[in-house]
Amino acid sequence: MNFKTWSAVAGVFIGCCSNVIFLELLIKYDPGSGNLITFSQFLIIAIEGFIFTSKFGKVKPVIGLRDYGILVLMFFLTNVCNNYAFNFNIPMPLHMVFRAGSLMANMLMGIAILKRRYVISKYLSVLLITVGIVMCTLVSANEVEDTSNPKLKSTAAKNEEYSAIFWWTLGIIILTIALLISACMGIYQEFLYRKYGKRSREALYYTHLLPLPGFLLMGSNIWQHFIISVGSDPFKLLNINLYLPEQIVYLIFNMMTQYVCISSVYVLTAECTSLTVTLVLTLRKFVSLLISIVYFKNPFTLYHWMGTILVFTGTVIFTEAYPKTLWPLVTRQGYSNDHKKVKTK
């Protein structure tokens, strides 16, 4: 790999892993801040795209805005659901493991919508991922806690009216919906790229710009949690209190690291094969999971580890990142990673 590729890999690990740290710092203080976080991330990426991609509106999109409509709607719903799920007693480790099931969801949608057929190894990988996610989910169900900040109990009164398990179940449903919408989005994005060519940078810009008016529907919620963040303790640097509120500093760093993360993924996509990109992102998720467990001391039992190992093993099998001599089944007739027919001799 050249220097540009190595820089992108470094950017993925540094940007994405640090982004998870700041995200967890934010949601541990205020689990209901998901809409605020999502809006902030969309805003910074849209501003960057307006300057560098559209050249202040001078460069017209290759893909029509009408075609972007469905993609934007699905992208918007996926991101809002994923971040809003933290408001329903979903711990960060479970959130990460659940989102690692995206390959499984994409395959199921491919079978249901596109009538695709896969080699046996793909079905095995989906089985492992499914069992792993179900195992982590069931174990977490026995350890559900009210994750709302004690200082902010007035903003989480619903947790006093119903049991924590009820809201946790609702959170799992929201994550499941997000996973399925994300899979449909991937299929539609594939259709657009076949029709117009690969326009990743353009798609990144418009999928973050066009949904911004949708956040007006959440305006009161975003403003409420922004006020909560402003009311947090002053940020401390070397035991010195600064003027900026702690949560606002974390939000700024979350926005910056999100930009580094997603722009590095874009470079990696342009420089490497889809297999390499998938492996790097999978490894990054695993590192983020370890950071969340160790740094934030999140509970993680033996069963959690077993489920996590199943999920990531299934992911590796799906991407065929193993010596094929050990897995002769993968050489049977089926679909490769780019879903083109491959024949064996």
CSV table of N, CA, C and O in Angstrom, one decimal, residues 173-268:
chain,number,residue,atom,x,y,z
A,173,ILE,N,-35.7,-2.5,19.0
A,173,ILE,CA,-36.5,-2.4,17.8
A,173,ILE,C,-36.0,-1.2,16.9
A,173,ILE,O,-36.0,-1.4,15.7
A,174,ILE,N,-35.7,-0.1,17.5
A,174,ILE,CA,-35.2,1.0,16.7
A,174,ILE,C,-33.9,0.7,16.0
A,174,ILE,O,-33.7,1.0,14.8
A,175,LEU,N,-33.0,0.0,16.7
A,175,LEU,CA,-31.7,-0.5,16.0
A,175,LEU,C,-32.0,-1.5,14.9
A,175,LEU,O,-31.3,-1.4,13.9
A,176,THR,N,-32.9,-2.3,15.1
A,176,THR,CA,-33.3,-3.3,14.0
A,176,THR,C,-33.8,-2.6,12.8
A,176,THR,O,-33.5,-2.9,11.7
A,177,ILE,N,-34.7,-1.6,13.0
A,177,ILE,CA,-35.3,-0.8,11.9
A,177,ILE,C,-34.1,-0.1,11.2
A,177,ILE,O,-34.1,-0.1,9.9
A,178,ALA,N,-33.2,0.5,11.9
A,178,ALA,CA,-32.1,1.2,11.3
A,178,ALA,C,-31.2,0.2,10.5
A,178,ALA,O,-30.7,0.6,9.4
A,179,LEU,N,-31.0,-1.0,11.0
A,179,LEU,CA,-30.2,-2.0,10.3
A,179,LEU,C,-30.8,-2.3,8.9
A,179,LEU,O,-30.2,-2.4,7.9
A,180,LEU,N,-32.2,-2.5,8.9
A,180,LEU,CA,-32.9,-2.9,7.7
A,180,LEU,C,-32.9,-1.8,6.7
A,180,LEU,O,-32.7,-2.0,5.5
A,181,ILE,N,-33.1,-0.5,7.2
A,181,ILE,CA,-33.2,0.6,6.3
A,181,ILE,C,-31.8,0.8,5.7
A,181,ILE,O,-31.6,1.1,4.5
A,182,SER,N,-30.7,0.6,6.5
A,182,SER,CA,-29.4,0.8,6.0
A,182,SER,C,-29.1,-0.2,4.9
A,182,SER,O,-28.4,0.1,3.9
A,183,ALA,N,-29.6,-1.5,5.1
A,183,ALA,CA,-29.4,-2.5,4.0
A,183,ALA,C,-30.1,-2.1,2.7
A,183,ALA,O,-29.5,-2.2,1.6
A,184,CYS,N,-31.3,-1.6,2.8
A,184,CYS,CA,-32.0,-1.1,1.7
A,184,CYS,C,-31.3,0.1,1.0
A,184,CYS,O,-31.3,0.2,-0.2
A,185,MET,N,-30.7,0.9,1.9
A,185,MET,CA,-30.0,2.1,1.3
A,185,MET,C,-28.8,1.6,0.5
A,185,MET,O,-28.5,2.2,-0.5
A,186,GLY,N,-28.1,0.6,1.0
A,186,GLY,CA,-27.0,0.0,0.3
A,186,GLY,C,-27.3,-0.5,-1.1
A,186,GLY,O,-26.6,-0.3,-2.1
A,187,ILE,N,-28.5,-1.1,-1.2
A,187,ILE,CA,-29.0,-1.7,-2.5
A,187,ILE,C,-29.3,-0.5,-3.4
A,187,ILE,O,-28.9,-0.5,-4.6
A,188,TYR,N,-30.0,0.5,-2.9
A,188,TYR,CA,-30.3,1.6,-3.7
A,188,TYR,C,-29.1,2.4,-4.2
A,188,TYR,O,-29.0,2.9,-5.3
A,189,GLN,N,-28.1,2.5,-3.2
A,189,GLN,CA,-26.9,3.2,-3.6
A,189,GLN,C,-26.1,2.5,-4.7
A,189,GLN,O,-25.6,3.1,-5.6
A,190,GLU,N,-26.2,1.2,-4.6
A,190,GLU,CA,-25.5,0.3,-5.6
A,190,GLU,C,-26.2,0.6,-7.0
A,190,GLU,O,-25.5,0.7,-8.0
A,191,PHE,N,-27.5,0.7,-7.0
A,191,PHE,CA,-28.3,1.0,-8.2
A,191,PHE,C,-27.9,2.4,-8.8
A,191,PHE,O,-27.6,2.5,-10.0
A,192,LEU,N,-27.7,3.4,-7.9
A,192,LEU,CA,-27.4,4.7,-8.4
A,192,LEU,C,-25.9,4.7,-9.0
A,192,LEU,O,-25.7,5.4,-10.0
A,193,TYR,N,-25.0,4.0,-8.3
A,193,TYR,CA,-23.7,3.9,-8.8
A,193,TYR,C,-23.5,3.2,-10.2
A,193,TYR,O,-22.7,3.5,-11.0
A,194,ARG,N,-24.4,2.2,-10.3
A,194,ARG,CA,-24.4,1.5,-11.6
A,194,ARG,C,-24.9,2.4,-12.7
A,194,ARG,O,-24.5,2.3,-13.9
A,195,LYS,N,-25.8,3.3,-12.4
A,195,LYS,CA,-26.5,4.1,-13.4
A,195,LYS,C,-25.6,5.4,-13.7
A,195,LYS,O,-25.5,5.8,-14.9
A,196,TYR,N,-25.0,6.0,-12.7
A,196,TYR,CA,-24.3,7.2,-12.9
A,196,TYR,C,-22.8,7.1,-12.7
A,196,TYR,O,-22.1,8.1,-12.9
A,197,GLY,N,-22.3,5.9,-12.3
A,197,GLY,CA,-20.9,5.8,-11.9
A,197,GLY,C,-20.7,6.1,-10.4
A,197,GLY,O,-21.6,6.7,-9.8
A,198,LYS,N,-19.5,5.8,-9.9
A,198,LYS,CA,-19.2,5.9,-8.5
A,198,LYS,C,-19.0,7.4,-8.2
A,198,LYS,O,-18.0,7.9,-8.6
A,199,ARG,N,-19.9,7.9,-7.4
A,199,ARG,CA,-19.8,9.3,-7.0
A,199,ARG,C,-19.8,9.5,-5.5
A,199,ARG,O,-20.7,10.1,-4.9
A,200,SER,N,-18.9,8.8,-4.9
A,200,SER,CA,-18.9,8.7,-3.4
A,200,SER,C,-18.8,10.1,-2.7
A,200,SER,O,-19.6,10.4,-1.8
A,201,ARG,N,-17.9,10.9,-3.2
A,201,ARG,CA,-17.8,12.2,-2.6
A,201,ARG,C,-19.0,13.1,-2.7
A,201,ARG,O,-19.4,13.8,-1.8
A,202,GLU,N,-19.6,13.0,-3.9
A,202,GLU,CA,-20.8,13.8,-4.2
A,202,GLU,C,-21.9,13.3,-3.3
A,202,GLU,O,-22.7,14.1,-2.7
A,203,ALA,N,-22.1,11.9,-3.2
A,203,ALA,CA,-23.1,11.3,-2.4
A,203,ALA,C,-22.9,11.7,-1.0
A,203,ALA,O,-23.9,11.9,-0.3
A,204,LEU,N,-21.7,11.7,-0.5
A,204,LEU,CA,-21.4,12.1,0.9
A,204,LEU,C,-21.9,13.5,1.2
A,204,LEU,O,-22.6,13.7,2.2
A,205,TYR,N,-21.7,14.4,0.3
A,205,TYR,CA,-22.1,15.8,0.5
A,205,TYR,C,-23.6,15.9,0.5
A,205,TYR,O,-24.2,16.5,1.4
A,206,TYR,N,-24.3,15.4,-0.5
A,206,TYR,CA,-25.7,15.6,-0.7
A,206,TYR,C,-26.5,14.8,0.3
A,206,TYR,O,-27.6,15.2,0.7
A,207,THR,N,-26.0,13.7,0.8
A,207,THR,CA,-26.7,12.9,1.8
A,207,THR,C,-26.7,13.6,3.2
A,207,THR,O,-27.4,13.2,4.1
A,208,HIS,N,-25.7,14.5,3.3
A,208,HIS,CA,-25.6,15.3,4.6
A,208,HIS,C,-26.3,16.6,4.5
A,208,HIS,O,-26.7,17.2,5.5
A,209,LEU,N,-26.3,17.2,3.2
A,209,LEU,CA,-26.8,18.5,3.0
A,209,LEU,C,-28.4,18.5,3.0
A,209,LEU,O,-29.0,19.2,3.7
A,210,LEU,N,-28.9,17.6,2.1
A,210,LEU,CA,-30.4,17.6,1.9
A,210,LEU,C,-31.2,17.3,3.1
A,210,LEU,O,-32.3,17.8,3.2
A,211,PRO,N,-30.7,16.5,4.0
A,211,PRO,CA,-31.6,16.2,5.2
A,211,PRO,C,-31.6,17.3,6.2
A,211,PRO,O,-32.4,17.2,7.2
A,212,LEU,N,-30.8,18.3,6.1
A,212,LEU,CA,-30.7,19.3,7.2
A,212,LEU,C,-32.1,20.0,7.5
A,212,LEU,O,-32.4,20.2,8.7
A,213,PRO,N,-32.9,20.3,6.5
A,213,PRO,CA,-34.2,20.8,6.8
A,213,PRO,C,-35.1,19.9,7.7
A,213,PRO,O,-36.0,20.3,8.4
A,214,GLY,N,-34.8,18.6,7.5
A,214,GLY,CA,-35.6,17.6,8.3
A,214,GLY,C,-35.4,17.7,9.8
A,214,GLY,O,-36.2,17.3,10.6
A,215,PHE,N,-34.2,18.3,10.2
A,215,PHE,CA,-33.9,18.5,11.6
A,215,PHE,C,-34.8,19.6,12.2
A,215,PHE,O,-34.8,19.7,13.5
A,216,LEU,N,-35.5,20.4,11.4
A,216,LEU,CA,-36.4,21.4,11.9
A,216,LEU,C,-37.5,20.7,12.7
A,216,LEU,O,-38.1,21.3,13.7
A,217,LEU,N,-37.9,19.5,12.3
A,217,LEU,CA,-38.9,18.7,13.0
A,217,LEU,C,-38.5,18.3,14.4
A,217,LEU,O,-39.3,18.1,15.3
A,218,MET,N,-37.2,18.3,14.6
A,218,MET,CA,-36.6,17.9,15.9
A,218,MET,C,-36.0,19.2,16.6
A,218,MET,O,-35.2,19.0,17.5
A,219,GLY,N,-36.3,20.3,16.1
A,219,GLY,CA,-35.7,21.6,16.6
A,219,GLY,C,-35.8,21.7,18.1
A,219,GLY,O,-34.8,22.1,18.7
A,220,SER,N,-37.0,21.5,18.7
A,220,SER,CA,-37.1,21.7,20.1
A,220,SER,C,-36.3,20.7,20.9
A,220,SER,O,-35.7,21.1,21.9
A,221,ASN,N,-36.2,19.5,20.4
A,221,ASN,CA,-35.4,18.5,21.1
A,221,ASN,C,-33.9,18.8,21.0
A,221,ASN,O,-33.2,18.7,22.0
A,222,ILE,N,-33.5,19.2,19.8
A,222,ILE,CA,-32.1,19.6,19.6
A,222,ILE,C,-31.7,20.7,20.5
A,222,ILE,O,-30.7,20.7,21.2
A,223,TRP,N,-32.6,21.7,20.6
A,223,TRP,CA,-32.3,22.9,21.4
A,223,TRP,C,-32.3,22.6,22.9
A,223,TRP,O,-31.4,23.1,23.6
A,224,GLN,N,-33.2,21.7,23.3
A,224,GLN,CA,-33.3,21.3,24.7
A,224,GLN,C,-32.0,20.7,25.1
A,224,GLN,O,-31.4,21.0,26.2
A,225,HIS,N,-31.5,19.7,24.3
A,225,HIS,CA,-30.3,19.0,24.7
A,225,HIS,C,-29.0,19.9,24.5
A,225,HIS,O,-28.0,19.6,25.1
A,226,PHE,N,-29.1,20.9,23.6
A,226,PHE,CA,-28.0,21.8,23.5
A,226,PHE,C,-27.9,22.6,24.7
A,226,PHE,O,-26.8,22.9,25.2
A,227,ILE,N,-29.0,23.1,25.3
A,227,ILE,CA,-29.0,23.8,26.6
A,227,ILE,C,-28.5,23.0,27.7
A,227,ILE,O,-27.7,23.4,28.6
A,228,ILE,N,-28.8,21.7,27.7
A,228,ILE,CA,-28.3,20.8,28.7
A,228,ILE,C,-26.8,20.7,28.6
A,228,ILE,O,-26.0,20.7,29.6
A,229,SER,N,-26.3,20.6,27.4
A,229,SER,CA,-24.8,20.5,27.1
A,229,SER,C,-24.1,21.8,27.6
A,229,SER,O,-23.0,21.8,28.2
A,230,VAL,N,-24.8,23.0,27.3
A,230,VAL,CA,-24.2,24.2,27.7
A,230,VAL,C,-24.2,24.3,29.2
A,230,VAL,O,-23.2,25.0,29.8
A,231,GLY,N,-25.1,23.7,29.9
A,231,GLY,CA,-25.1,23.8,31.4
A,231,GLY,C,-24.2,22.8,32.1
A,231,GLY,O,-24.2,22.7,33.3
A,232,SER,N,-23.4,22.1,31.3
A,232,SER,CA,-22.5,21.1,31.9
A,232,SER,C,-21.3,21.9,32.6
A,232,SER,O,-21.1,23.0,32.3
A,233,ASP,N,-20.5,21.1,33.4
A,233,ASP,CA,-19.4,21.7,34.1
A,233,ASP,C,-18.4,22.2,33.1
A,233,ASP,O,-18.2,21.7,31.9
A,234,PRO,N,-17.6,23.2,33.5
A,234,PRO,CA,-16.5,23.7,32.6
A,234,PRO,C,-15.5,22.6,32.2
A,234,PRO,O,-15.2,21.8,33.1
A,235,PHE,N,-15.0,22.7,31.0
A,235,PHE,CA,-14.0,21.7,30.6
A,235,PHE,C,-12.7,22.0,31.3
A,235,PHE,O,-12.2,23.1,31.4
A,236,LYS,N,-12.1,20.9,31.9
A,236,LYS,CA,-10.8,21.0,32.6
A,236,LYS,C,-9.7,20.5,31.8
A,236,LYS,O,-9.7,19.5,31.2
A,237,LEU,N,-8.6,21.3,31.7
A,237,LEU,CA,-7.4,21.0,31.0
A,237,LEU,C,-6.2,21.2,32.0
A,237,LEU,O,-6.0,22.3,32.4
A,238,LEU,N,-5.6,20.1,32.4
A,238,LEU,CA,-4.5,20.1,33.4
A,238,LEU,C,-5.0,20.8,34.7
A,238,LEU,O,-4.3,21.7,35.2
A,239,ASN,N,-6.2,20.4,35.1
A,239,ASN,CA,-6.8,20.9,36.3
A,239,ASN,C,-7.2,22.4,36.3
A,239,ASN,O,-7.3,23.0,37.3
A,240,ILE,N,-7.2,22.9,35.1
A,240,ILE,CA,-7.6,24.3,34.9
A,240,ILE,C,-9.0,24.4,34.2
A,240,ILE,O,-9.1,23.8,33.1
A,241,ASN,N,-9.9,25.1,34.9
A,241,ASN,CA,-11.2,25.2,34.3
A,241,ASN,C,-11.2,26.2,33.1
A,241,ASN,O,-10.8,27.4,33.3
A,242,LEU,N,-11.7,25.8,32.0
A,242,LEU,CA,-11.8,26.7,30.8
A,242,LEU,C,-13.2,27.2,30.8
A,242,LEU,O,-14.1,26.8,31.4
A,243,TYR,N,-13.5,28.2,29.9
A,243,TYR,CA,-14.8,28.8,29.8
A,243,TYR,C,-15.8,27.9,29.1
A,243,TYR,O,-17.0,28.0,29.4
A,244,LEU,N,-15.4,27.1,28.2
A,244,LEU,CA,-16.3,26.3,27.4
A,244,LEU,C,-16.9,25.2,28.3
A,244,LEU,O,-16.1,24.5,29.0
A,245,PRO,N,-18.2,24.9,28.2
A,245,PRO,CA,-18.8,23.7,28.9
A,245,PRO,C,-18.2,22.4,28.4
A,245,PRO,O,-17.9,22.3,27.2
A,246,GLU,N,-18.0,21.5,29.3
A,246,GLU,CA,-17.4,20.2,29.0
A,246,GLU,C,-18.1,19.5,27.8
A,246,GLU,O,-17.4,19.0,26.9
A,247,GLN,N,-19.4,19.4,27.8
A,247,GLN,CA,-20.1,18.7,26.8
A,247,GLN,C,-20.0,19.4,25.4
A,247,GLN,O,-20.1,18.7,24.4
A,248,ILE,N,-19.9,20.7,25.4
A,248,ILE,CA,-19.8,21.4,24.1
A,248,ILE,C,-18.4,21.1,23.5
A,248,ILE,O,-18.3,20.9,22.3
A,249,VAL,N,-17.4,21.0,24.4
A,249,VAL,CA,-16.0,20.6,23.9
A,249,VAL,C,-16.1,19.2,23.3
A,249,VAL,O,-15.5,19.0,22.2
A,250,TYR,N,-16.7,18.3,24.0
A,250,TYR,CA,-16.9,16.9,23.5
A,250,TYR,C,-17.6,16.9,22.2
A,250,TYR,O,-17.3,16.1,21.3
A,251,LEU,N,-18.7,17.7,22.1
A,251,LEU,CA,-19.5,17.7,20.8
A,251,LEU,C,-18.6,18.2,19.7
A,251,LEU,O,-18.7,17.7,18.5
A,252,ILE,N,-17.8,19.3,19.9
A,252,ILE,CA,-16.9,19.8,18.8
A,252,ILE,C,-15.9,18.7,18.4
A,252,ILE,O,-15.7,18.5,17.2
A,253,PHE,N,-15.3,18.0,19.3
A,253,PHE,CA,-14.4,17.0,19.0
A,253,PHE,C,-15.1,15.8,18.3
A,253,PHE,O,-14.5,15.2,17.4
A,254,ASN,N,-16.3,15.6,18.7
A,254,ASN,CA,-17.1,14.5,18.0
A,254,ASN,C,-17.3,14.8,16.6
A,254,ASN,O,-17.2,14.0,15.7
A,255,MET,N,-17.6,16.1,16.3
A,255,MET,CA,-17.8,16.5,14.9
A,255,MET,C,-16.6,16.5,14.1
A,255,MET,O,-16.5,16.0,12.9
A,256,MET,N,-15.4,16.9,14.7
A,256,MET,CA,-14.2,16.9,14.0
A,256,MET,C,-13.7,15.5,13.7
A,256,MET,O,-13.3,15.2,12.6
A,257,THR,N,-13.8,14.6,14.7
A,257,THR,CA,-13.4,13.2,14.5
A,257,THR,C,-14.3,12.5,13.5
A,257,THR,O,-13.8,11.6,12.8
A,258,GLN,N,-15.6,12.8,13.5
A,258,GLN,CA,-16.5,12.2,12.5
A,258,GLN,C,-16.1,12.6,11.1
A,258,GLN,O,-16.1,11.8,10.2
A,259,TYR,N,-15.7,13.8,10.9
A,259,TYR,CA,-15.2,14.3,9.6
A,259,TYR,C,-13.9,13.5,9.2
A,259,TYR,O,-13.8,13.0,8.0
A,260,VAL,N,-13.0,13.4,10.1
A,260,VAL,CA,-11.7,12.6,9.8
A,260,VAL,C,-12.1,11.2,9.5
A,260,VAL,O,-11.5,10.6,8.5
A,261,CYS,N,-13.0,10.6,10.3
A,261,CYS,CA,-13.4,9.2,10.1
A,261,CYS,C,-14.0,9.0,8.7
A,261,CYS,O,-13.5,8.1,7.9
A,262,ILE,N,-15.0,9.7,8.4
A,262,ILE,CA,-15.8,9.5,7.1
A,262,ILE,C,-15.0,9.9,5.9
A,262,ILE,O,-15.1,9.2,4.8
A,263,SER,N,-14.1,10.9,6.0
A,263,SER,CA,-13.3,11.3,4.8
A,263,SER,C,-12.2,10.3,4.6
A,263,SER,O,-11.8,10.0,3.4
A,264,SER,N,-11.7,9.7,5.7
A,264,SER,CA,-10.7,8.6,5.5
A,264,SER,C,-11.3,7.4,4.9
A,264,SER,O,-10.6,6.7,4.1
A,265,VAL,N,-12.5,7.1,5.3
A,265,VAL,CA,-13.2,5.9,4.7
A,265,VAL,C,-13.4,6.2,3.2
A,265,VAL,O,-13.2,5.2,2.3
A,266,TYR,N,-13.7,7.4,2.8
A,266,TYR,CA,-13.9,7.7,1.4
A,266,TYR,C,-12.5,7.5,0.6
A,266,TYR,O,-12.5,6.9,-0.5
A,267,VAL,N,-11.4,8.0,1.2
A,267,VAL,CA,-10.1,7.8,0.5
A,267,VAL,C,-9.8,6.3,0.4
A,267,VAL,O,-9.3,5.8,-0.6
A,268,LEU,N,-10.1,5.6,1.5
A,268,LEU,CA,-9.8,4.1,1.5
A,268,LEU,C,-10.6,3.4,0.4
A,268,LEU,O,-10.1,2.5,-0.3
